[in-house]
Amino acid sequence: MVDYETHEYDVIVIGAGGAGLRAAVESSATGAKTALICKSLLGKAHTVMAEGGIAAALGNVYEQDNWQVHFRDTMRGGKMLNNWRMAQIHAQEAPDRVRELEAWGALFDRTADGRILQRDFGGHRYARLAHVGDRTGLEMIRTLQQHAVHRGIDVYQECTITRLLKDGDAIAGAFGYWRETGRFVVYRAKAVILATGGLCKLFAINSNSWEGTGDGHALAAWAGADMIDMEFVQFHPTGMVWPLSVRGILVTEGVRGDGGTLRNRDQEQFMFNYIPPMFAAETADTIEEADRWYTDKVNARRTPNLLPRDEVARAINSEVKAGRGSPHGGVFLDIASRRDADYIQRRLPSMYHQFKQLADVDITKDAMEVGPTAHYAMGGVRVDAETTATTVPGLFAAGEVAGGMHGSNRLGGNSLSDLLVFGRRAGLYAAEYANAMPNLPGLNGTDVDTAAEEATAPFDNTGRENPYSIHHDMQDSMQELVGIIRKEDELGEARERLQSFRERSRHLRVDGNRQFNPGWHLSLDLRTMLTVADLITQGATLRKESRGGHTRDDYPGPDTHFGTVNIVQRWTPDGAVAREEPLPQMPHELAALFEGDSHADSAS
Amino acid sequence: MPTAHLKLWRGDDTGAYQEYDVEYAEGMVILDVVHLLQATQVGDLAVRWNCKAGKCGSCSAEINGKPRLMCMTRMNTFVPGETISIAPMKTFPLIRDLVTDVKHNYGVARKMLEFAPGAPAADGDYRMQQIDIDRLQEFHKCIECFLCQDVCHVIREHPDNLNNFIGPRFILQLAQVAMHPLDTNEKSASTADHWGVDYCNITKCCTDVCPEGIHITDNAIIPMKERIVDESFDPIRAIGRKLFGKK
């Protein structure tokens, strides 16, 4: 018999970033007994790293902006693969979610008439991102955190969930361990909300914290939920590249939104050479027009520096490959020669601080060196657009762990708004589901025993494999073979290597005991990462085209057939099983917004 | 590759410093070196971190006796060959190695005064001028690394004071609510039970260690002290209280 403590709730929320906090607030407000469980301390989730802002068509800077324009930008940014209904709900509800955050204490930068200021960002037609300098994520998480703790929500910090528990087909709770003591804990719950964020710790160069190990993706897959669009991983075009120790750390798109431009070794503004047909009609093709656009959005077209992230990341990759990169294998991002020092320090204080302290670069005087970094998973758990319900009864998902909203590529700023819009909906509908249920689902003791056994298994091994080395090797393999540019034979090799990592991970050696032991924690995270790596690699193999965050060297253009389907995966004891499903069709009045567009299918 | 010579605390409060040599690469910070040590020599080395960019406030420690973020302490700031000591924050109970129990802070957070705005303008928007929120935005930069709580001698040398004194991080939060232009809490709500603000004797240690450069003492603590004096010790108000009873 395993020793564990038990807690009972109507709704538990796993993950305490923006989506988890917002979900917990909403669930608790319905009267549902709600718990929030997080892997780190409260307020440290990866949301804290978000820099640029929250995309919402408030229309404070350009009154022409509205939800239809935001919806259109989002769909086009995702190369039309998005779940249209999610993109619509997101665009419609984001402004209210931002205003609500302000009423809870967030202090956004202001317009001259005292309203919330909005900034330019890639792929957004109008200045749309509500922001606080370049530390918007910190503002958002702290505001939600302070609001949540005053609602009396129970918070379980530094507690990692390793398995979801079910009663028959439906969700029944979750199993996990306390990081501090290594002791086990069972949460019995009527509904579970996954808000675990992303998975980019799979890649060697990434912008994520230690938590981004795809826990929620794997937990849902193991519980039998449908996964969608897993092949789409966003490589943010601008991560730091030097010094090596900071490689991957994010440089906000706000640098380009506020006037910065990308240059190659020859000082050429190379983005003008990479304007795809899909965006040609609304993108400036001369430096003069692009520079004028910053102050005249009516008569000038937007700078190609602010094309969607997938386009910019591919362009940087091409420049570096062609030998026109910067000394440390990136390109230059220059705002120093384009804006005065006061402006830069006021608009981008964290970037100034980050480069000064970590790289010895004064961004008001010198150009930054930047390159692509694994940043965000577009794919995730398949959810119902209205309710965020997954295909497992009682299991809901919101934020990065959920798939569909962003299609094949997410626009900057659409993540924070996604967290708020669908975090709230997850809380609301999970609570509705739970409140309609008279009793807690049953607890299957055998499942708890199994979960406990697999959690302690790394201590029982007799092998000599170091979990840190396996993780390191897996990151290199994913980066090299399933990274920005992919092809058939390399994906095949990636699958073989994943098999060897799985084999090695059966022979781990873990030092020490169960008390706050990162080596043990990582050995458990390896299980989630290997599962998620399988899903991504399989999806990437099946999608024989290039679109958004998925670029195939052997299929360089978009494909008409693949432009009409999502790849849906389900986990089985023998691994992932995939199928194609047609995209949901949007109603005429929304489809009309795209009339006359050059579609992704015909774009090169 | 250069070699770092580390003297690092291992174990709980009955533990001891252990010494390690770690090879590292140019441009690294202390946290990188600690991670290298963890990956190659001490797999169970307990350390907190998240963002590795000075934004989450997880990797607080005392490096050569100074409270700092490990992720923002570059190796080239040390003399080559120097022994670098890395210890957990002293003020909080030790869990293991570099990880301390900071729960107390989250308990204080639950008791803090909550922001309560009035109604927005007729168009649904709140109006605030940038100039009126500049100082508050400075307070909002706090990353909750708790280094200010760690260094504050009111708590560090007298842990019992934690029962009466919220500490610099939370005086900052109090000021954040009290000075918010939209806040409608009774003016006295932020000062009513004093929160122990008078324990602070303005040595500015908190300001010195703040990795965000927030002027905690000058911009938050001193103004809050002044409010408390105004509210509680104003002689005219004191007479008023005598005559009309305590409000």
JSON list of N, CA, C and O in Angstrom, two decimals, chain A residues 40 42 44 49 51 107 109-110 113-114 135 139 150-151 153 158 209-210 245 354 357 360 466 468 515-516, chain B residues 27 32 38-39 43 45 48-52 55-56 74 96 106 110 112 114 127-128 130 137 140 143-144:
[
{"chain": "A", "resi": 40, "resn": "SER", "atom": "N", "xyz": [6.27, 25.11, -9.77]},
{"chain": "A", "resi": 40, "resn": "SER", "atom": "CA", "xyz": [7.21, 26.04, -9.13]},
{"chain": "A", "resi": 40, "resn": "SER", "atom": "C", "xyz": [6.50, 26.81, -8.02]},
{"chain": "A", "resi": 40, "resn": "SER", "atom": "O", "xyz": [5.37, 26.48, -7.67]},
{"chain": "A", "resi": 42, "resn": "LEU", "atom": "N", "xyz": [4.46, 30.05, -6.65]},
{"chain": "A", "resi": 42, "resn": "LEU", "atom": "CA", "xyz": [3.42, 30.84, -7.30]},
{"chain": "A", "resi": 42, "resn": "LEU", "atom": "C", "xyz": [4.03, 32.13, -7.86]},
{"chain": "A", "resi": 42, "resn": "LEU", "atom": "O", "xyz": [4.81, 32.81, -7.18]},
{"chain": "A", "resi": 44, "resn": "LYS", "atom": "N", "xyz": [5.93, 32.29, -10.59]},
{"chain": "A", "resi": 44, "resn": "LYS", "atom": "CA", "xyz": [7.19, 32.06, -11.32]},
{"chain": "A", "resi": 44, "resn": "LYS", "atom": "C", "xyz": [6.94, 31.38, -12.66]},
{"chain": "A", "resi": 44, "resn": "LYS", "atom": "O", "xyz": [7.91, 31.07, -13.37]},
{"chain": "A", "resi": 49, "resn": "MET", "atom": "N", "xyz": [7.69, 35.58, -18.18]},
{"chain": "A", "resi": 49, "resn": "MET", "atom": "CA", "xyz": [8.71, 35.93, -19.16]},
{"chain": "A", "resi": 49, "resn": "MET", "atom": "C", "xyz": [8.14, 36.67, -20.37]},
{"chain": "A", "resi": 49, "resn": "MET", "atom": "O", "xyz": [8.89, 37.16, -21.21]},
{"chain": "A", "resi": 51, "resn": "GLU", "atom": "N", "xyz": [6.92, 39.33, -22.79]},
{"chain": "A", "resi": 51, "resn": "GLU", "atom": "CA", "xyz": [7.45, 40.69, -22.78]},
{"chain": "A", "resi": 51, "resn": "GLU", "atom": "C", "xyz": [6.51, 41.68, -23.46]},
{"chain": "A", "resi": 51, "resn": "GLU", "atom": "O", "xyz": [6.06, 42.66, -22.88]},
{"chain": "A", "resi": 107, "resn": "LEU", "atom": "N", "xyz": [-1.30, 47.84, -14.27]},
{"chain": "A", "resi": 107, "resn": "LEU", "atom": "CA", "xyz": [-1.03, 49.22, -14.68]},
{"chain": "A", "resi": 107, "resn": "LEU", "atom": "C", "xyz": [-0.37, 49.23, -16.05]},
{"chain": "A", "resi": 107, "resn": "LEU", "atom": "O", "xyz": [0.85, 49.22, -16.17]},
{"chain": "A", "resi": 109, "resn": "ASP", "atom": "N", "xyz": [0.79, 50.80, -19.68]},
{"chain": "A", "resi": 109, "resn": "ASP", "atom": "CA", "xyz": [1.24, 52.11, -20.18]},
{"chain": "A", "resi": 109, "resn": "ASP", "atom": "C", "xyz": [0.04, 52.83, -20.78]},
{"chain": "A", "resi": 109, "resn": "ASP", "atom": "O", "xyz": [-0.91, 52.20, -21.27]},
{"chain": "A", "resi": 110, "resn": "ARG", "atom": "N", "xyz": [0.08, 54.18, -20.76]},
{"chain": "A", "resi": 110, "resn": "ARG", "atom": "CA", "xyz": [-1.11, 54.98, -21.09]},
{"chain": "A", "resi": 110, "resn": "ARG", "atom": "C", "xyz": [-0.97, 55.74, -22.41]},
{"chain": "A", "resi": 110, "resn": "ARG", "atom": "O", "xyz": [0.13, 56.15, -22.79]},
{"chain": "A", "resi": 113, "resn": "ASP", "atom": "N", "xyz": [-4.54, 60.43, -23.76]},
{"chain": "A", "resi": 113, "resn": "ASP", "atom": "CA", "xyz": [-5.81, 60.72, -23.08]},
{"chain": "A", "resi": 113, "resn": "ASP", "atom": "C", "xyz": [-6.09, 59.76, -21.92]},
{"chain": "A", "resi": 113, "resn": "ASP", "atom": "O", "xyz": [-7.21, 59.68, -21.43]},
{"chain": "A", "resi": 114, "resn": "GLY", "atom": "N", "xyz": [-5.05, 59.06, -21.46]},
{"chain": "A", "resi": 114, "resn": "GLY", "atom": "CA", "xyz": [-5.16, 58.31, -20.21]},
{"chain": "A", "resi": 114, "resn": "GLY", "atom": "C", "xyz": [-5.71, 56.91, -20.34]},
{"chain": "A", "resi": 114, "resn": "GLY", "atom": "O", "xyz": [-5.96, 56.25, -19.33]},
{"chain": "A", "resi": 135, "resn": "ARG", "atom": "N", "xyz": [7.63, 44.21, -19.98]},
{"chain": "A", "resi": 135, "resn": "ARG", "atom": "CA", "xyz": [7.47, 43.21, -18.92]},
{"chain": "A", "resi": 135, "resn": "ARG", "atom": "C", "xyz": [5.99, 42.96, -18.65]},
{"chain": "A", "resi": 135, "resn": "ARG", "atom": "O", "xyz": [5.54, 42.89, -17.51]},
{"chain": "A", "resi": 139, "resn": "GLU", "atom": "N", "xyz": [3.49, 41.72, -15.17]},
{"chain": "A", "resi": 139, "resn": "GLU", "atom": "CA", "xyz": [2.33, 42.49, -14.71]},
{"chain": "A", "resi": 139, "resn": "GLU", "atom": "C", "xyz": [1.09, 41.60, -14.67]},
{"chain": "A", "resi": 139, "resn": "GLU", "atom": "O", "xyz": [0.30, 41.64, -13.72]},
{"chain": "A", "resi": 150, "resn": "HIS", "atom": "N", "xyz": [-6.56, 36.57, -2.99]},
{"chain": "A", "resi": 150, "resn": "HIS", "atom": "CA", "xyz": [-7.61, 37.25, -2.22]},
{"chain": "A", "resi": 150, "resn": "HIS", "atom": "C", "xyz": [-8.97, 36.61, -2.40]},
{"chain": "A", "resi": 150, "resn": "HIS", "atom": "O", "xyz": [-9.91, 36.95, -1.70]},
{"chain": "A", "resi": 151, "resn": "ARG", "atom": "N", "xyz": [-9.10, 35.70, -3.37]},
{"chain": "A", "resi": 151, "resn": "ARG", "atom": "CA", "xyz": [-10.36, 34.97, -3.53]},
{"chain": "A", "resi": 151, "resn": "ARG", "atom": "C", "xyz": [-10.35, 33.71, -2.65]},
{"chain": "A", "resi": 151, "resn": "ARG", "atom": "O", "xyz": [-11.28, 32.93, -2.67]},
{"chain": "A", "resi": 153, "resn": "ILE", "atom": "N", "xyz": [-8.50, 31.00, -2.93]},
{"chain": "A", "resi": 153, "resn": "ILE", "atom": "CA", "xyz": [-8.26, 29.74, -3.64]},
{"chain": "A", "resi": 153, "resn": "ILE", "atom": "C", "xyz": [-7.08, 29.00, -2.99]},
{"chain": "A", "resi": 153, "resn": "ILE", "atom": "O", "xyz": [-6.07, 29.61, -2.65]},
{"chain": "A", "resi": 158, "resn": "GLU", "atom": "N", "xyz": [4.92, 24.03, -5.73]},
{"chain": "A", "resi": 158, "resn": "GLU", "atom": "CA", "xyz": [5.99, 23.04, -5.87]},
{"chain": "A", "resi": 158, "resn": "GLU", "atom": "C", "xyz": [5.47, 21.62, -5.71]},
{"chain": "A", "resi": 158, "resn": "GLU", "atom": "O", "xyz": [5.98, 20.84, -4.91]},
{"chain": "A", "resi": 209, "resn": "SER", "atom": "N", "xyz": [11.55, 28.00, -19.47]},
{"chain": "A", "resi": 209, "resn": "SER", "atom": "CA", "xyz": [12.13, 27.67, -18.18]},
{"chain": "A", "resi": 209, "resn": "SER", "atom": "C", "xyz": [12.13, 26.15, -18.01]},
{"chain": "A", "resi": 209, "resn": "SER", "atom": "O", "xyz": [11.64, 25.43, -18.87]},
{"chain": "A", "resi": 210, "resn": "TRP", "atom": "N", "xyz": [12.66, 25.67, -16.89]},
{"chain": "A", "resi": 210, "resn": "TRP", "atom": "CA", "xyz": [12.77, 24.22, -16.67]},
{"chain": "A", "resi": 210, "resn": "TRP", "atom": "C", "xyz": [11.41, 23.54, -16.71]},
{"chain": "A", "resi": 210, "resn": "TRP", "atom": "O", "xyz": [11.31, 22.34, -16.92]},
{"chain": "A", "resi": 245, "resn": "SER", "atom": "N", "xyz": [25.79, 31.00, -22.85]},
{"chain": "A", "resi": 245, "resn": "SER", "atom": "CA", "xyz": [24.98, 30.67, -21.69]},
{"chain": "A", "resi": 245, "resn": "SER", "atom": "C", "xyz": [23.58, 31.28, -21.77]},
{"chain": "A", "resi": 245, "resn": "SER", "atom": "O", "xyz": [22.67, 30.83, -21.12]},
{"chain": "A", "resi": 354, "resn": "GLN", "atom": "N", "xyz": [18.81, 43.30, -19.72]},
{"chain": "A", "resi": 354, "resn": "GLN", "atom": "CA", "xyz": [19.20, 41.93, -20.06]},
{"chain": "A", "resi": 354, "resn": "GLN", "atom": "C", "xyz": [20.50, 41.90, -20.88]},
{"chain": "A", "resi": 354, "resn": "GLN", "atom": "O", "xyz": [21.41, 41.14, -20.58]},
{"chain": "A", "resi": 357, "resn": "GLN", "atom": "N", "xyz": [23.52, 43.38, -18.75]},
{"chain": "A", "resi": 357, "resn": "GLN", "atom": "CA", "xyz": [24.02, 42.53, -17.67]},
{"chain": "A", "resi": 357, "resn": "GLN", "atom": "C", "xyz": [24.55, 41.20, -18.15]},
{"chain": "A", "resi": 357, "resn": "GLN", "atom": "O", "xyz": [25.49, 40.66, -17.59]},
{"chain": "A", "resi": 360, "resn": "ASP", "atom": "N", "xyz": [26.95, 42.26, -21.99]},
{"chain": "A", "resi": 360, "resn": "ASP", "atom": "CA", "xyz": [27.83, 43.42, -22.07]},
{"chain": "A", "resi": 360, "resn": "ASP", "atom": "C", "xyz": [27.57, 44.27, -23.31]},
{"chain": "A", "resi": 360, "resn": "ASP", "atom": "O", "xyz": [28.48, 44.88, -23.85]},
{"chain": "A", "resi": 466, "resn": "ASN", "atom": "N", "xyz": [22.81, 8.95, -16.85]},
{"chain": "A", "resi": 466, "resn": "ASN", "atom": "CA", "xyz": [22.58, 10.21, -16.16]},
{"chain": "A", "resi": 466, "resn": "ASN", "atom": "C", "xyz": [21.40, 10.93, -16.82]},
{"chain": "A", "resi": 466, "resn": "ASN", "atom": "O", "xyz": [21.43, 11.18, -18.02]},
{"chain": "A", "resi": 468, "resn": "TYR", "atom": "N", "xyz": [20.47, 13.95, -16.83]},
{"chain": "A", "resi": 468, "resn": "TYR", "atom": "CA", "xyz": [20.85, 15.22, -17.46]},
{"chain": "A", "resi": 468, "resn": "TYR", "atom": "C", "xyz": [21.47, 14.98, -18.84]},
{"chain": "A", "resi": 468, "resn": "TYR", "atom": "O", "xyz": [21.25, 15.74, -19.77]},
{"chain": "A", "resi": 515, "resn": "GLN", "atom": "N", "xyz": [13.93, 13.91, -1.27]},
{"chain": "A", "resi": 515, "resn": "GLN", "atom": "CA", "xyz": [13.75, 15.29, -0.83]},
{"chain": "A", "resi": 515, "resn": "GLN", "atom": "C", "xyz": [14.37, 16.27, -1.82]},
{"chain": "A", "resi": 515, "resn": "GLN", "atom": "O", "xyz": [15.56, 16.19, -2.11]},
{"chain": "A", "resi": 516, "resn": "PHE", "atom": "N", "xyz": [13.57, 17.18, -2.36]},
{"chain": "A", "resi": 516, "resn": "PHE", "atom": "CA", "xyz": [13.96, 18.22, -3.33]},
{"chain": "A", "resi": 516, "resn": "PHE", "atom": "C", "xyz": [15.14, 17.78, -4.20]},
{"chain": "A", "resi": 516, "resn": "PHE", "atom": "O", "xyz": [16.25, 18.31, -4.10]},
{"chain": "B", "resi": 27, "resn": "GLY", "atom": "N", "xyz": [31.42, 33.66, -20.75]},
{"chain": "B", "resi": 27, "resn": "GLY", "atom": "CA", "xyz": [30.09, 34.28, -20.80]},
{"chain": "B", "resi": 27, "resn": "GLY", "atom": "C", "xyz": [29.08, 33.69, -19.84]},
{"chain": "B", "resi": 27, "resn": "GLY", "atom": "O", "xyz": [27.93, 34.10, -19.82]},
{"chain": "B", "resi": 32, "resn": "ASP", "atom": "N", "xyz": [24.66, 28.98, -14.37]},
{"chain": "B", "resi": 32, "resn": "ASP", "atom": "CA", "xyz": [25.14, 28.00, -15.35]},
{"chain": "B", "resi": 32, "resn": "ASP", "atom": "C", "xyz": [26.12, 27.04, -14.70]},
{"chain": "B", "resi": 32, "resn": "ASP", "atom": "O", "xyz": [26.08, 25.83, -14.95]},
{"chain": "B", "resi": 38, "resn": "GLN", "atom": "N", "xyz": [25.54, 20.30, -11.21]},
{"chain": "B", "resi": 38, "resn": "GLN", "atom": "CA", "xyz": [24.41, 19.40, -11.01]},
{"chain": "B", "resi": 38, "resn": "GLN", "atom": "C", "xyz": [24.39, 18.30, -12.07]},
{"chain": "B", "resi": 38, "resn": "GLN", "atom": "O", "xyz": [24.18, 17.12, -11.77]},
{"chain": "B", "resi": 39, "resn": "ALA", "atom": "N", "xyz": [24.65, 18.66, -13.31]},
{"chain": "B", "resi": 39, "resn": "ALA", "atom": "CA", "xyz": [24.54, 17.69, -14.41]},
{"chain": "B", "resi": 39, "resn": "ALA", "atom": "C", "xyz": [25.70, 16.70, -14.44]},
{"chain": "B", "resi": 39, "resn": "ALA", "atom": "O", "xyz": [25.57, 15.60, -14.97]},
{"chain": "B", "resi": 43, "resn": "GLY", "atom": "N", "xyz": [24.00, 15.17, -8.94]},
{"chain": "B", "resi": 43, "resn": "GLY", "atom": "CA", "xyz": [22.69, 15.10, -9.59]},
{"chain": "B", "resi": 43, "resn": "GLY", "atom": "C", "xyz": [21.54, 15.57, -8.75]},
{"chain": "B", "resi": 43, "resn": "GLY", "atom": "O", "xyz": [20.52, 16.03, -9.26]},
{"chain": "B", "resi": 45, "resn": "LEU", "atom": "N", "xyz": [21.61, 18.02, -6.49]},
{"chain": "B", "resi": 45, "resn": "LEU", "atom": "CA", "xyz": [21.83, 19.36, -5.95]},
{"chain": "B", "resi": 45, "resn": "LEU", "atom": "C", "xyz": [20.53, 20.18, -6.05]},
{"chain": "B", "resi": 45, "resn": "LEU", "atom": "O", "xyz": [20.02, 20.42, -7.15]},
{"chain": "B", "resi": 48, "resn": "ARG", "atom": "N", "xyz": [16.61, 26.29, -6.98]},
{"chain": "B", "resi": 48, "resn": "ARG", "atom": "CA", "xyz": [15.43, 26.77, -7.72]},
{"chain": "B", "resi": 48, "resn": "ARG", "atom": "C", "xyz": [15.87, 27.67, -8.86]},
{"chain": "B", "resi": 48, "resn": "ARG", "atom": "O", "xyz": [16.80, 28.45, -8.71]},
{"chain": "B", "resi": 49, "resn": "TRP", "atom": "N", "xyz": [15.19, 27.55, -9.98]},
{"chain": "B", "resi": 49, "resn": "TRP", "atom": "CA", "xyz": [15.38, 28.52, -11.06]},
{"chain": "B", "resi": 49, "resn": "TRP", "atom": "C", "xyz": [14.19, 28.40, -12.00]},
{"chain": "B", "resi": 49, "resn": "TRP", "atom": "O", "xyz": [13.49, 27.39, -12.01]},
{"chain": "B", "resi": 50, "resn": "ASN", "atom": "N", "xyz": [13.92, 29.42, -12.77]},
{"chain": "B", "resi": 50, "resn": "ASN", "atom": "CA", "xyz": [12.93, 29.33, -13.82]},
{"chain": "B", "resi": 50, "resn": "ASN", "atom": "C", "xyz": [13.39, 30.00, -15.12]},
{"chain": "B", "resi": 50, "resn": "ASN", "atom": "O", "xyz": [13.61, 29.35, -16.11]},
{"chain": "B", "resi": 51, "resn": "CYS", "atom": "N", "xyz": [13.54, 31.34, -15.08]},
{"chain": "B", "resi": 51, "resn": "CYS", "atom": "CA", "xyz": [13.66, 32.04, -16.36]},
{"chain": "B", "resi": 51, "resn": "CYS", "atom": "C", "xyz": [15.10, 32.21, -16.82]},
{"chain": "B", "resi": 51, "resn": "CYS", "atom": "O", "xyz": [15.38, 32.33, -17.99]},
{"chain": "B", "resi": 52, "resn": "LYS", "atom": "N", "xyz": [16.03, 32.24, -15.89]},
{"chain": "B", "resi": 52, "resn": "LYS", "atom": "CA", "xyz": [17.45, 32.45, -16.20]},
{"chain": "B", "resi": 52, "resn": "LYS", "atom": "C", "xyz": [17.69, 33.77, -16.93]},
{"chain": "B", "resi": 52, "resn": "LYS", "atom": "O", "xyz": [18.60, 33.89, -17.73]},
{"chain": "B", "resi": 55, "resn": "LYS", "atom": "N", "xyz": [14.05, 37.63, -14.48]},
{"chain": "B", "resi": 55, "resn": "LYS", "atom": "CA", "xyz": [12.66, 38.08, -14.53]},
{"chain": "B", "resi": 55, "resn": "LYS", "atom": "C", "xyz": [11.71, 37.36, -13.60]},
{"chain": "B", "resi": 55, "resn": "LYS", "atom": "O", "xyz": [10.58, 37.79, -13.42]},
{"chain": "B", "resi": 56, "resn": "CYS", "atom": "N", "xyz": [12.14, 36.21, -13.06]},
{"chain": "B", "resi": 56, "resn": "CYS", "atom": "CA", "xyz": [11.18, 35.45, -12.24]},
{"chain": "B", "resi": 56, "resn": "CYS", "atom": "C", "xyz": [11.53, 35.48, -10.77]},
{"chain": "B", "resi": 56, "resn": "CYS", "atom": "O", "xyz": [10.68, 35.23, -9.93]},
{"chain": "B", "resi": 74, "resn": "ARG", "atom": "N", "xyz": [27.56, 37.29, -13.30]},
{"chain": "B", "resi": 74, "resn": "ARG", "atom": "CA", "xyz": [28.44, 36.75, -14.33]},
{"chain": "B", "resi": 74, "resn": "ARG", "atom": "C", "xyz": [29.77, 36.29, -13.76]},
{"chain": "B", "resi": 74, "resn": "ARG", "atom": "O", "xyz": [30.32, 36.90, -12.85]},
{"chain": "B", "resi": 96, "resn": "ARG", "atom": "N", "xyz": [16.93, 22.41, 1.69]},
{"chain": "B", "resi": 96, "resn": "ARG", "atom": "CA", "xyz": [18.11, 21.60, 1.37]},
{"chain": "B", "resi": 96, "resn": "ARG", "atom": "C", "xyz": [18.99, 22.37, 0.38]},
{"chain": "B", "resi": 96, "resn": "ARG", "atom": "O", "xyz": [18.46, 23.04, -0.51]},
{"chain": "B", "resi": 106, "resn": "TYR", "atom": "N", "xyz": [4.29, 34.07, 1.21]},
{"chain": "B", "resi": 106, "resn": "TYR", "atom": "CA", "xyz": [3.00, 33.85, 0.56]},
{"chain": "B", "resi": 106, "resn": "TYR", "atom": "C", "xyz": [1.84, 33.96, 1.56]},
{"chain": "B", "resi": 106, "resn": "TYR", "atom": "O", "xyz": [0.72, 34.32, 1.18]},
{"chain": "B", "resi": 110, "resn": "ARG", "atom": "N", "xyz": [-1.43, 36.90, 1.38]},
{"chain": "B", "resi": 110, "resn": "ARG", "atom": "CA", "xyz": [-2.87, 36.66, 1.53]},
{"chain": "B", "resi": 110, "resn": "ARG", "atom": "C", "xyz": [-3.52, 37.69, 2.45]},
{"chain": "B", "resi": 110, "resn": "ARG", "atom": "O", "xyz": [-4.72, 37.93, 2.36]},
{"chain": "B", "resi": 112, "resn": "MET", "atom": "N", "xyz": [-2.56, 40.88, 2.64]},
{"chain": "B", "resi": 112, "resn": "MET", "atom": "CA", "xyz": [-2.36, 42.26, 2.17]},
{"chain": "B", "resi": 112, "resn": "MET", "atom": "C", "xyz": [-3.67, 42.92, 1.77]},
{"chain": "B", "resi": 112, "resn": "MET", "atom": "O", "xyz": [-4.62, 42.26, 1.36]},
{"chain": "B", "resi": 114, "resn": "GLU", "atom": "N", "xyz": [-6.26, 44.66, -0.45]},
{"chain": "B", "resi": 114, "resn": "GLU", "atom": "CA", "xyz": [-6.54, 44.43, -1.87]},
{"chain": "B", "resi": 114, "resn": "GLU", "atom": "C", "xyz": [-6.97, 45.73, -2.55]},
{"chain": "B", "resi": 114, "resn": "GLU", "atom": "O", "xyz": [-7.76, 46.50, -2.01]},
{"chain": "B", "resi": 127, "resn": "ARG", "atom": "N", "xyz": [-9.37, 56.10, -16.77]},
{"chain": "B", "resi": 127, "resn": "ARG", "atom": "CA", "xyz": [-8.40, 57.09, -17.26]},
{"chain": "B", "resi": 127, "resn": "ARG", "atom": "C", "xyz": [-7.33, 57.31, -16.18]},
{"chain": "B", "resi": 127, "resn": "ARG", "atom": "O", "xyz": [-7.65, 57.58, -15.03]},
{"chain": "B", "resi": 128, "resn": "MET", "atom": "N", "xyz": [-6.09, 57.17, -16.60]},
{"chain": "B", "resi": 128, "resn": "MET", "atom": "CA", "xyz": [-4.96, 57.51, -15.71]},
{"chain": "B", "resi": 128, "resn": "MET", "atom": "C", "xyz": [-3.89, 58.13, -16.58]},
{"chain": "B", "resi": 128, "resn": "MET", "atom": "O", "xyz": [-3.67, 57.66, -17.70]},
{"chain": "B", "resi": 130, "resn": "GLN", "atom": "N", "xyz": [-0.01, 58.82, -17.57]},
{"chain": "B", "resi": 130, "resn": "GLN", "atom": "CA", "xyz": [1.25, 58.10, -17.40]},
{"chain": "B", "resi": 130, "resn": "GLN", "atom": "C", "xyz": [2.06, 58.67, -16.23]},
{"chain": "B", "resi": 130, "resn": "GLN", "atom": "O", "xyz": [2.60, 57.93, -15.41]},
{"chain": "B", "resi": 137, "resn": "GLN", "atom": "N", "xyz": [4.45, 52.00, -11.38]},
{"chain": "B", "resi": 137, "resn": "GLN", "atom": "CA", "xyz": [5.02, 50.99, -12.29]},
{"chain": "B", "resi": 137, "resn": "GLN", "atom": "C", "xyz": [6.39, 50.54, -11.80]},
{"chain": "B", "resi": 137, "resn": "GLN", "atom": "O", "xyz": [6.77, 49.39, -12.01]},
{"chain": "B", "resi": 140, "resn": "HIS", "atom": "N", "xyz": [5.72, 47.87, -9.42]},
{"chain": "B", "resi": 140, "resn": "HIS", "atom": "CA", "xyz": [5.24, 46.66, -10.10]},
{"chain": "B", "resi": 140, "resn": "HIS", "atom": "C", "xyz": [6.38, 45.86, -10.73]},
{"chain": "B", "resi": 140, "resn": "HIS", "atom": "O", "xyz": [6.15, 44.76, -11.21]},
{"chain": "B", "resi": 143, "resn": "ILE", "atom": "N", "xyz": [10.04, 41.35, -8.70]},
{"chain": "B", "resi": 143, "resn": "ILE", "atom": "CA", "xyz": [9.98, 39.97, -9.20]},
{"chain": "B", "resi": 143, "resn": "ILE", "atom": "C", "xyz": [9.86, 38.96, -8.06]},
{"chain": "B", "resi": 143, "resn": "ILE", "atom": "O", "xyz": [9.96, 37.75, -8.28]},
{"chain": "B", "resi": 144, "resn": "GLU", "atom": "N", "xyz": [9.63, 39.45, -6.83]},
{"chain": "B", "resi": 144, "resn": "GLU", "atom": "CA", "xyz": [9.46, 38.57, -5.67]},
{"chain": "B", "resi": 144, "resn": "GLU", "atom": "C", "xyz": [10.59, 37.57, -5.51]},
{"chain": "B", "resi": 144, "resn": "GLU", "atom": "O", "xyz": [10.38, 36.37, -5.33]}
]
